[in-house]
Amino acid sequence: MAFTLSERIQKNPKSSPPMLLFYGEGGSGKTSLLSQFQNPIVTLVNETAPHDLDFDTPGPISSFEDILQVGTALYEQPHDYKTWGIDSLTGLQPLLFDEVCRRGDDKGQVFKSIEGFPYGRGYQYAERVLHELIECCHALRRDRGMTIVFIGHSKIVRFDEPGSSSYDRFELDLHARLSAPLFRACDGVFLIKRSVTLRREDIGFNNSRNIAEGGNALFIYSEGRPGHIAKNRFNLPAQIRFDRGKGYEALAPYLYPNLATTEE
C-alpha cells in the first residue's frame, strides 16, 4: 500500500500532565514537596506523613490490590483531585512481591516468596504486575488530567561502567526489574540531596584525610550524572535549589506546559 502523507500525517496530541518520581534519603522533604502539588490525594504505603502536612489520603493500604483499587476509583468516580501521589515506591515493593506470590506463575503455581520462583522469574512477573499500575497512571493522566507523583528512597550502589573504573552512585531503592520500567515511564526522575563538598586536611607524616562540609542546602537534581540517576523532559537546569515550602514553586515554571491541562 502506498504511503499518502495527506492521509497518514496527524497533529501531535496535546501533552498529558506529567508522571514524576522524586527520590532521596529520609527527611529530605520529598513528601512535603508532594503535598505542594495541585490538590493532591496521597496513597501512603508503609510510610507515615509528617504531622504538619495537610493532604487527603484514601486510608491504610495493606496490599497491591488496594493501590489498584484506589487508582480505579480515581478513574471511574467523580472527584476534584489533580494529583495522585504514591509514597513510597520502596514501601510498595514488598506488597507487589506478595501479589506476585499470590498470583503465582503462568501455570498457577503459587510461591511463598519472590525468591521461590525458579530461575529468578518472580522478578519478571513482578515487572509485569507493576505495569498494571503504570498503565493505570497513564489512564489517569490521559483521561482524568491528573499528575502522578511517585516518592522513593535512595540507596548508594556500586556501578560497573564498561570500559571505565567502578564508582558509587545514588539510585532508587528498588529492585532493578522494577526501577527500570518506572524510569522509562516517568517524564522526570529527580534526586533530592544535600550539597556536600570535601576539604582535604593534612594530618602529618605525609598523610591527609577528606572532611565533608556543607550539607545544609538541599538541591533537586534533574539530569543524570555518574554519581546519580535522573532525567527530565522539561528543559530543567541540572540542579535547582530546594528551599522547604518552595519546591513546587521552583519546578512549576518548567512543568507548566504539561500541567496546563490540569488547570483548565
PDB file of C-alpha atoms in Angstrom:
ATOM      1  CA  MET A   1       0.000   0.000   0.000  1.00  0.00           C
ATOM      2  CA  ALA A   2       1.349   3.430  -0.952  1.00  0.00           C
ATOM      3  CA  PHE A   3       2.072   5.887   1.831  1.00  0.00           C
ATOM      4  CA  THR A   4      -0.012   9.066   1.361  1.00  0.00           C
ATOM      5  CA  LEU A   5       1.018  11.989   3.547  1.00  0.00           C
ATOM      6  CA  SER A   6      -2.377  13.674   3.468  1.00  0.00           C
ATOM      7  CA  GLU A   7      -3.994  10.524   4.853  1.00  0.00           C
ATOM      8  CA  ARG A   8      -1.363   9.494   7.391  1.00  0.00           C
ATOM      9  CA  ILE A   9       0.028  12.670   8.989  1.00  0.00           C
ATOM     10  CA  GLN A  10      -1.591  13.636  12.289  1.00  0.00           C
ATOM     11  CA  LYS A  11      -1.124  16.517  14.661  1.00  0.00           C
ATOM     12  CA  ASN A  12       0.955  15.813  17.750  1.00  0.00           C
ATOM     13  CA  PRO A  13      -1.605  15.263  20.548  1.00  0.00           C
ATOM     14  CA  LYS A  14      -1.783  17.667  23.459  1.00  0.00           C
ATOM     15  CA  SER A  15       0.534  16.620  26.250  1.00  0.00           C
ATOM     16  CA  SER A  16      -0.925  14.927  29.305  1.00  0.00           C
ATOM     17  CA  PRO A  17       0.020  16.039  32.818  1.00  0.00           C
ATOM     18  CA  PRO A  18       3.389  14.594  33.803  1.00  0.00           C
ATOM     19  CA  MET A  19       4.359  11.476  35.692  1.00  0.00           C
ATOM     20  CA  LEU A  20       7.192  12.324  38.074  1.00  0.00           C
ATOM     21  CA  LEU A  21       9.429  10.459  40.501  1.00  0.00           C
ATOM     22  CA  PHE A  22      11.309  12.079  43.386  1.00  0.00           C
ATOM     23  CA  TYR A  23      13.771  10.037  45.420  1.00  0.00           C
ATOM     24  CA  GLY A  24      16.238  10.770  48.189  1.00  0.00           C
ATOM     25  CA  GLU A  25      17.237   9.994  51.738  1.00  0.00           C
ATOM     26  CA  GLY A  26      14.785  10.155  54.620  1.00  0.00           C
ATOM     27  CA  GLY A  27      13.913  13.628  55.833  1.00  0.00           C
ATOM     28  CA  SER A  28      14.896  15.366  52.609  1.00  0.00           C
ATOM     29  CA  GLY A  29      11.444  16.877  52.062  1.00  0.00           C
ATOM     30  CA  LYS A  30      10.059  14.535  49.409  1.00  0.00           C
ATOM     31  CA  THR A  31       6.599  14.173  50.945  1.00  0.00           C
ATOM     32  CA  SER A  32       6.498  17.885  51.723  1.00  0.00           C
ATOM     33  CA  LEU A  33       7.156  18.608  48.052  1.00  0.00           C
ATOM     34  CA  LEU A  34       4.424  16.178  47.008  1.00  0.00           C
ATOM     35  CA  SER A  35       1.922  17.963  49.259  1.00  0.00           C
ATOM     36  CA  GLN A  36       2.514  21.213  47.338  1.00  0.00           C
ATOM     37  CA  PHE A  37       1.271  19.829  44.027  1.00  0.00           C
ATOM     38  CA  GLN A  38      -2.197  20.733  42.827  1.00  0.00           C
ATOM     39  CA  ASN A  39      -4.991  19.299  45.001  1.00  0.00           C
ATOM     40  CA  PRO A  40      -3.250  16.009  45.825  1.00  0.00           C
ATOM     41  CA  ILE A  41      -4.565  12.744  47.163  1.00  0.00           C
ATOM     42  CA  VAL A  42      -1.691  10.722  48.599  1.00  0.00           C
ATOM     43  CA  THR A  43      -1.575   6.951  48.975  1.00  0.00           C
ATOM     44  CA  LEU A  44       0.781   6.221  51.868  1.00  0.00           C
ATOM     45  CA  VAL A  45       2.386   2.787  51.533  1.00  0.00           C
ATOM     46  CA  ASN A  46       4.351   1.720  54.608  1.00  0.00           C
ATOM     47  CA  GLU A  47       5.067   5.400  55.282  1.00  0.00           C
ATOM     48  CA  THR A  48       3.962   7.962  57.863  1.00  0.00           C
ATOM     49  CA  ALA A  49       3.471  11.530  56.686  1.00  0.00           C
ATOM     50  CA  PRO A  50       4.832  14.441  58.746  1.00  0.00           C
ATOM     51  CA  HIS A  51       2.141  15.816  61.060  1.00  0.00           C
ATOM     52  CA  ASP A  52       2.452  19.347  59.684  1.00  0.00           C
ATOM     53  CA  LEU A  53       1.372  18.346  56.161  1.00  0.00           C
ATOM     54  CA  ASP A  54      -2.237  18.646  55.058  1.00  0.00           C
ATOM     55  CA  PHE A  55      -3.494  16.389  52.269  1.00  0.00           C
ATOM     56  CA  ASP A  56      -6.186  13.779  51.689  1.00  0.00           C
ATOM     57  CA  THR A  57      -5.375  10.089  51.791  1.00  0.00           C
ATOM     58  CA  PRO A  58      -7.543   7.065  50.944  1.00  0.00           C
ATOM     59  CA  GLY A  59      -6.588   5.364  54.194  1.00  0.00           C
ATOM     60  CA  PRO A  60      -4.473   2.333  55.101  1.00  0.00           C
ATOM     61  CA  ILE A  61      -3.021   0.263  52.270  1.00  0.00           C
ATOM     62  CA  SER A  62      -2.357  -3.397  53.015  1.00  0.00           C
ATOM     63  CA  SER A  63      -1.992  -4.929  49.557  1.00  0.00           C
ATOM     64  CA  PHE A  64      -1.044  -4.107  45.990  1.00  0.00           C
ATOM     65  CA  GLU A  65      -4.659  -4.720  45.034  1.00  0.00           C
ATOM     66  CA  ASP A  66      -5.662  -1.886  47.397  1.00  0.00           C
ATOM     67  CA  ILE A  67      -3.491   0.501  45.382  1.00  0.00           C
ATOM     68  CA  LEU A  68      -5.023  -0.611  42.082  1.00  0.00           C
ATOM     69  CA  GLN A  69      -8.484  -0.124  43.592  1.00  0.00           C
ATOM     70  CA  VAL A  70      -7.587   3.446  44.577  1.00  0.00           C
ATOM     71  CA  GLY A  71      -6.436   4.102  41.019  1.00  0.00           C
ATOM     72  CA  THR A  72      -9.632   2.586  39.606  1.00  0.00           C
ATOM     73  CA  ALA A  73     -11.782   4.720  41.919  1.00  0.00           C
ATOM     74  CA  LEU A  74      -9.912   7.865  40.871  1.00  0.00           C
ATOM     75  CA  TYR A  75     -10.514   6.940  37.241  1.00  0.00           C
ATOM     76  CA  GLU A  76     -14.196   5.976  37.480  1.00  0.00           C
ATOM     77  CA  GLN A  77     -15.642   8.161  40.249  1.00  0.00           C
ATOM     78  CA  PRO A  78     -16.229  11.948  40.342  1.00  0.00           C
ATOM     79  CA  HIS A  79     -13.647  13.978  42.298  1.00  0.00           C
ATOM     80  CA  ASP A  80     -11.651  17.209  42.170  1.00  0.00           C
ATOM     81  CA  TYR A  81      -8.163  15.796  42.744  1.00  0.00           C
ATOM     82  CA  LYS A  82      -5.476  16.935  40.329  1.00  0.00           C
ATOM     83  CA  THR A  83      -2.536  14.879  41.644  1.00  0.00           C
ATOM     84  CA  TRP A  84      -2.190  11.270  42.745  1.00  0.00           C
ATOM     85  CA  GLY A  85       0.846  10.680  44.915  1.00  0.00           C
ATOM     86  CA  ILE A  86       2.216   7.271  45.915  1.00  0.00           C
ATOM     87  CA  ASP A  87       4.563   7.410  48.901  1.00  0.00           C
ATOM     88  CA  SER A  88       6.616   5.362  48.739  1.00  0.00           C
ATOM     89  CA  LEU A  89       7.744   3.026  45.972  1.00  0.00           C
ATOM     90  CA  THR A  90      10.169   1.474  48.413  1.00  0.00           C
ATOM     91  CA  GLY A  91       7.245   0.630  50.683  1.00  0.00           C
ATOM     92  CA  LEU A  92       5.244  -0.613  47.709  1.00  0.00           C
ATOM     93  CA  GLN A  93       7.806  -3.235  46.683  1.00  0.00           C
ATOM     94  CA  PRO A  94       7.024  -5.878  49.346  1.00  0.00           C
ATOM     95  CA  LEU A  95       3.290  -5.554  48.626  1.00  0.00           C
ATOM     96  CA  LEU A  96       3.977  -6.060  44.932  1.00  0.00           C
ATOM     97  CA  PHE A  97       6.100  -9.122  45.672  1.00  0.00           C
ATOM     98  CA  ASP A  98       3.300 -10.507  47.870  1.00  0.00           C
ATOM     99  CA  GLU A  99       0.861 -10.018  44.992  1.00  0.00           C
ATOM    100  CA  VAL A 100       3.176 -11.881  42.613  1.00  0.00           C
ATOM    101  CA  CYS A 101       3.424 -14.783  45.057  1.00  0.00           C
ATOM    102  CA  ARG A 102      -0.361 -14.831  45.471  1.00  0.00           C
ATOM    103  CA  ARG A 103      -0.962 -14.959  41.722  1.00  0.00           C
ATOM    104  CA  GLY A 104       1.779 -17.492  41.082  1.00  0.00           C
ATOM    105  CA  ASP A 105       3.413 -18.347  37.775  1.00  0.00           C
ATOM    106  CA  ASP A 106       1.825 -18.832  34.352  1.00  0.00           C
ATOM    107  CA  LYS A 107       0.732 -22.326  35.380  1.00  0.00           C
ATOM    108  CA  GLY A 108      -0.950 -21.092  38.555  1.00  0.00           C
ATOM    109  CA  GLN A 109       1.653 -22.459  40.955  1.00  0.00           C
ATOM    110  CA  VAL A 110       1.968 -20.137  43.952  1.00  0.00           C
ATOM    111  CA  PHE A 111       5.113 -19.491  45.962  1.00  0.00           C
ATOM    112  CA  LYS A 112       5.803 -18.318  49.498  1.00  0.00           C
ATOM    113  CA  SER A 113       8.436 -15.763  48.492  1.00  0.00           C
ATOM    114  CA  ILE A 114       9.626 -13.957  45.391  1.00  0.00           C
ATOM    115  CA  GLU A 115      12.904 -15.885  45.603  1.00  0.00           C
ATOM    116  CA  GLY A 116      10.956 -19.148  45.415  1.00  0.00           C
ATOM    117  CA  PHE A 117      10.235 -18.756  41.709  1.00  0.00           C
ATOM    118  CA  PRO A 118      12.746 -20.784  39.676  1.00  0.00           C
ATOM    119  CA  TYR A 119      15.382 -19.031  37.590  1.00  0.00           C
ATOM    120  CA  GLY A 120      14.561 -15.626  39.071  1.00  0.00           C
ATOM    121  CA  ARG A 121      11.275 -15.495  37.189  1.00  0.00           C
ATOM    122  CA  GLY A 122       9.499 -13.984  40.160  1.00  0.00           C
ATOM    123  CA  TYR A 123      11.056 -10.625  39.356  1.00  0.00           C
ATOM    124  CA  GLN A 124       9.909 -10.937  35.735  1.00  0.00           C
ATOM    125  CA  TYR A 125       6.360 -11.480  36.970  1.00  0.00           C
ATOM    126  CA  ALA A 126       6.795  -8.527  39.340  1.00  0.00           C
ATOM    127  CA  GLU A 127       7.651  -6.266  36.408  1.00  0.00           C
ATOM    128  CA  ARG A 128       4.530  -7.492  34.633  1.00  0.00           C
ATOM    129  CA  VAL A 129       2.336  -6.690  37.648  1.00  0.00           C
ATOM    130  CA  LEU A 130       3.969  -3.283  38.072  1.00  0.00           C
ATOM    131  CA  HIS A 131       2.955  -2.415  34.509  1.00  0.00           C
ATOM    132  CA  GLU A 132      -0.681  -2.685  35.629  1.00  0.00           C
ATOM    133  CA  LEU A 133      -0.088   0.247  37.969  1.00  0.00           C
ATOM    134  CA  ILE A 134       1.846   2.170  35.324  1.00  0.00           C
ATOM    135  CA  GLU A 135      -0.986   1.717  32.809  1.00  0.00           C
ATOM    136  CA  CYS A 136      -3.483   2.866  35.444  1.00  0.00           C
ATOM    137  CA  CYS A 137      -1.395   6.011  35.962  1.00  0.00           C
ATOM    138  CA  HIS A 138      -1.226   6.658  32.215  1.00  0.00           C
ATOM    139  CA  ALA A 139      -5.027   6.395  32.024  1.00  0.00           C
ATOM    140  CA  LEU A 140      -5.456   8.901  34.865  1.00  0.00           C
ATOM    141  CA  ARG A 141      -3.144  11.327  33.096  1.00  0.00           C
ATOM    142  CA  ARG A 142      -4.774  10.894  29.707  1.00  0.00           C
ATOM    143  CA  ASP A 143      -8.458  10.745  30.643  1.00  0.00           C
ATOM    144  CA  ARG A 144      -8.696  12.485  34.029  1.00  0.00           C
ATOM    145  CA  GLY A 145      -5.984  15.120  33.628  1.00  0.00           C
ATOM    146  CA  MET A 146      -4.127  14.029  36.765  1.00  0.00           C
ATOM    147  CA  THR A 147      -0.457  14.475  37.560  1.00  0.00           C
ATOM    148  CA  ILE A 148       1.222  11.368  39.002  1.00  0.00           C
ATOM    149  CA  VAL A 149       3.958  11.757  41.621  1.00  0.00           C
ATOM    150  CA  PHE A 150       5.928   8.779  42.930  1.00  0.00           C
ATOM    151  CA  ILE A 151       8.124   9.081  46.026  1.00  0.00           C
ATOM    152  CA  GLY A 152      11.030   6.725  46.690  1.00  0.00           C
ATOM    153  CA  HIS A 153      14.031   6.305  48.939  1.00  0.00           C
ATOM    154  CA  SER A 154      17.600   6.385  47.683  1.00  0.00           C
ATOM    155  CA  LYS A 155      20.439   3.919  48.074  1.00  0.00           C
ATOM    156  CA  ILE A 156      24.118   4.016  47.168  1.00  0.00           C
ATOM    157  CA  VAL A 157      25.247   1.221  44.849  1.00  0.00           C
ATOM    158  CA  ARG A 158      28.479   0.231  43.176  1.00  0.00           C
ATOM    159  CA  PHE A 159      28.226   0.812  39.430  1.00  0.00           C
ATOM    160  CA  ASP A 160      30.500  -1.002  36.984  1.00  0.00           C
ATOM    161  CA  GLU A 161      30.641   1.072  33.814  1.00  0.00           C
ATOM    162  CA  PRO A 162      32.021  -0.799  30.781  1.00  0.00           C
ATOM    163  CA  GLY A 163      35.450   0.474  29.777  1.00  0.00           C
ATOM    164  CA  SER A 164      35.863   2.520  32.942  1.00  0.00           C
ATOM    165  CA  SER A 165      36.526   2.166  36.654  1.00  0.00           C
ATOM    166  CA  SER A 166      33.771   1.308  39.106  1.00  0.00           C
ATOM    167  CA  TYR A 167      32.217   4.044  41.210  1.00  0.00           C
ATOM    168  CA  ASP A 168      29.372   4.626  43.670  1.00  0.00           C
ATOM    169  CA  ARG A 169      26.155   6.360  42.705  1.00  0.00           C
ATOM    170  CA  PHE A 170      22.705   7.161  44.096  1.00  0.00           C
ATOM    171  CA  GLU A 171      19.857   5.040  42.751  1.00  0.00           C
ATOM    172  CA  LEU A 172      16.248   4.384  43.630  1.00  0.00           C
ATOM    173  CA  ASP A 173      15.964   1.887  46.482  1.00  0.00           C
ATOM    174  CA  LEU A 174      14.049  -0.633  44.409  1.00  0.00           C
ATOM    175  CA  HIS A 175      14.818  -3.888  42.616  1.00  0.00           C
ATOM    176  CA  ALA A 176      16.323  -3.237  39.185  1.00  0.00           C
ATOM    177  CA  ARG A 177      13.459  -5.065  37.418  1.00  0.00           C
ATOM    178  CA  LEU A 178      11.083  -2.501  38.947  1.00  0.00           C
ATOM    179  CA  SER A 179      13.140   0.684  38.845  1.00  0.00           C
ATOM    180  CA  ALA A 180      13.935   0.333  35.119  1.00  0.00           C
ATOM    181  CA  PRO A 181      10.320   0.420  33.811  1.00  0.00           C
ATOM    182  CA  LEU A 182       9.466   3.261  36.188  1.00  0.00           C
ATOM    183  CA  PHE A 183      12.456   5.249  34.968  1.00  0.00           C
ATOM    184  CA  ARG A 184      11.329   4.764  31.374  1.00  0.00           C
ATOM    185  CA  ALA A 185       7.683   5.620  32.069  1.00  0.00           C
ATOM    186  CA  CYS A 186       8.260   8.825  34.046  1.00  0.00           C
ATOM    187  CA  ASP A 187       8.700  12.223  32.406  1.00  0.00           C
ATOM    188  CA  GLY A 188      11.004  13.286  35.206  1.00  0.00           C
ATOM    189  CA  VAL A 189      13.119  11.398  37.742  1.00  0.00           C
ATOM    190  CA  PHE A 190      14.668  13.687  40.353  1.00  0.00           C
ATOM    191  CA  LEU A 191      17.145  13.143  43.168  1.00  0.00           C
ATOM    192  CA  ILE A 192      16.763  15.359  46.247  1.00  0.00           C
ATOM    193  CA  LYS A 193      20.079  15.565  48.050  1.00  0.00           C
ATOM    194  CA  ARG A 194      22.103  17.830  50.271  1.00  0.00           C
ATOM    195  CA  SER A 195      25.088  19.547  48.698  1.00  0.00           C
ATOM    196  CA  VAL A 196      28.331  18.337  50.285  1.00  0.00           C
ATOM    197  CA  THR A 197      31.878  19.445  49.484  1.00  0.00           C
ATOM    198  CA  LEU A 198      35.114  17.745  50.509  1.00  0.00           C
ATOM    199  CA  ARG A 199      38.064  19.534  52.041  1.00  0.00           C
ATOM    200  CA  ARG A 200      41.435  17.798  52.242  1.00  0.00           C
ATOM    201  CA  GLU A 201      43.184  18.206  55.607  1.00  0.00           C
ATOM    202  CA  ASP A 202      46.848  17.466  56.274  1.00  0.00           C
ATOM    203  CA  ILE A 203      47.225  15.238  59.331  1.00  0.00           C
ATOM    204  CA  GLY A 204      51.007  14.985  59.225  1.00  0.00           C
ATOM    205  CA  PHE A 205      53.522  12.350  58.218  1.00  0.00           C
ATOM    206  CA  ASN A 206      52.606  12.886  54.558  1.00  0.00           C
ATOM    207  CA  ASN A 207      49.059  11.764  55.242  1.00  0.00           C
ATOM    208  CA  SER A 208      45.771  13.563  54.686  1.00  0.00           C
ATOM    209  CA  ARG A 209      42.072  12.990  55.109  1.00  0.00           C
ATOM    210  CA  ASN A 210      38.883  14.257  53.461  1.00  0.00           C
ATOM    211  CA  ILE A 211      36.444  16.232  55.590  1.00  0.00           C
ATOM    212  CA  ALA A 212      32.844  16.687  54.408  1.00  0.00           C
ATOM    213  CA  GLU A 213      31.483  20.208  54.735  1.00  0.00           C
ATOM    214  CA  GLY A 214      28.180  21.891  53.987  1.00  0.00           C
ATOM    215  CA  GLY A 215      25.115  19.676  53.842  1.00  0.00           C
ATOM    216  CA  ASN A 216      22.644  22.384  54.849  1.00  0.00           C
ATOM    217  CA  ALA A 217      21.372  23.276  51.366  1.00  0.00           C
ATOM    218  CA  LEU A 218      19.105  20.835  49.525  1.00  0.00           C
ATOM    219  CA  PHE A 219      19.051  20.583  45.749  1.00  0.00           C
ATOM    220  CA  ILE A 220      16.829  18.849  43.201  1.00  0.00           C
ATOM    221  CA  TYR A 221      19.000  17.114  40.602  1.00  0.00           C
ATOM    222  CA  SER A 222      17.242  16.688  37.262  1.00  0.00           C
ATOM    223  CA  GLU A 223      19.944  15.312  34.959  1.00  0.00           C
ATOM    224  CA  GLY A 224      21.807  12.032  35.198  1.00  0.00           C
ATOM    225  CA  ARG A 225      25.427  12.142  36.288  1.00  0.00           C
ATOM    226  CA  PRO A 226      27.984   9.467  37.198  1.00  0.00           C
ATOM    227  CA  GLY A 227      27.004   9.973  40.836  1.00  0.00           C
ATOM    228  CA  HIS A 228      23.237   9.599  40.427  1.00  0.00           C
ATOM    229  CA  ILE A 229      20.405   8.661  38.082  1.00  0.00           C
ATOM    230  CA  ALA A 230      17.962  11.352  36.968  1.00  0.00           C
ATOM    231  CA  LYS A 231      16.242  12.653  33.859  1.00  0.00           C
ATOM    232  CA  ASN A 232      13.701  15.234  32.740  1.00  0.00           C
ATOM    233  CA  ARG A 233      11.789  16.243  29.622  1.00  0.00           C
ATOM    234  CA  PHE A 234      11.187  19.836  30.691  1.00  0.00           C
ATOM    235  CA  ASN A 235      14.489  21.569  29.921  1.00  0.00           C
ATOM    236  CA  LEU A 236      15.170  21.955  33.646  1.00  0.00           C
ATOM    237  CA  PRO A 237      18.535  23.123  34.953  1.00  0.00           C
ATOM    238  CA  ALA A 238      20.780  20.284  36.085  1.00  0.00           C
ATOM    239  CA  GLN A 239      20.152  21.282  39.703  1.00  0.00           C
ATOM    240  CA  ILE A 240      17.656  23.557  41.436  1.00  0.00           C
ATOM    241  CA  ARG A 241      17.932  24.796  45.000  1.00  0.00           C
ATOM    242  CA  PHE A 242      15.196  23.212  47.111  1.00  0.00           C
ATOM    243  CA  ASP A 243      14.029  25.504  49.896  1.00  0.00           C
ATOM    244  CA  ARG A 244      11.434  23.901  52.151  1.00  0.00           C
ATOM    245  CA  GLY A 245       7.937  25.005  51.209  1.00  0.00           C
ATOM    246  CA  LYS A 246       9.083  26.342  47.837  1.00  0.00           C
ATOM    247  CA  GLY A 247       9.921  23.192  45.907  1.00  0.00           C
ATOM    248  CA  TYR A 248       6.833  23.186  43.708  1.00  0.00           C
ATOM    249  CA  GLU A 249       7.210  26.921  43.162  1.00  0.00           C
ATOM    250  CA  ALA A 250      10.714  26.330  41.805  1.00  0.00           C
ATOM    251  CA  LEU A 251       9.630  23.493  39.499  1.00  0.00           C
ATOM    252  CA  ALA A 252       6.272  24.819  38.260  1.00  0.00           C
ATOM    253  CA  PRO A 253       7.626  27.228  35.602  1.00  0.00           C
ATOM    254  CA  TYR A 254       9.311  24.293  33.868  1.00  0.00           C
ATOM    255  CA  LEU A 255       6.452  21.828  34.369  1.00  0.00           C
ATOM    256  CA  TYR A 256       3.751  24.316  33.368  1.00  0.00           C
ATOM    257  CA  PRO A 257       3.287  23.247  29.731  1.00  0.00           C
ATOM    258  CA  ASN A 258       2.458  19.747  30.939  1.00  0.00           C
ATOM    259  CA  LEU A 259       0.412  20.913  33.904  1.00  0.00           C
ATOM    260  CA  ALA A 260      -1.687  23.327  31.901  1.00  0.00           C
ATOM    261  CA  THR A 261      -4.328  20.673  31.196  1.00  0.00           C
ATOM    262  CA  THR A 262      -4.987  20.276  34.933  1.00  0.00           C
ATOM    263  CA  GLU A 263      -5.868  23.941  35.261  1.00  0.00           C
ATOM    264  CA  GLU A 264      -8.489  24.063  32.518  1.00  0.00           C
TER     265      GLU A 264
END
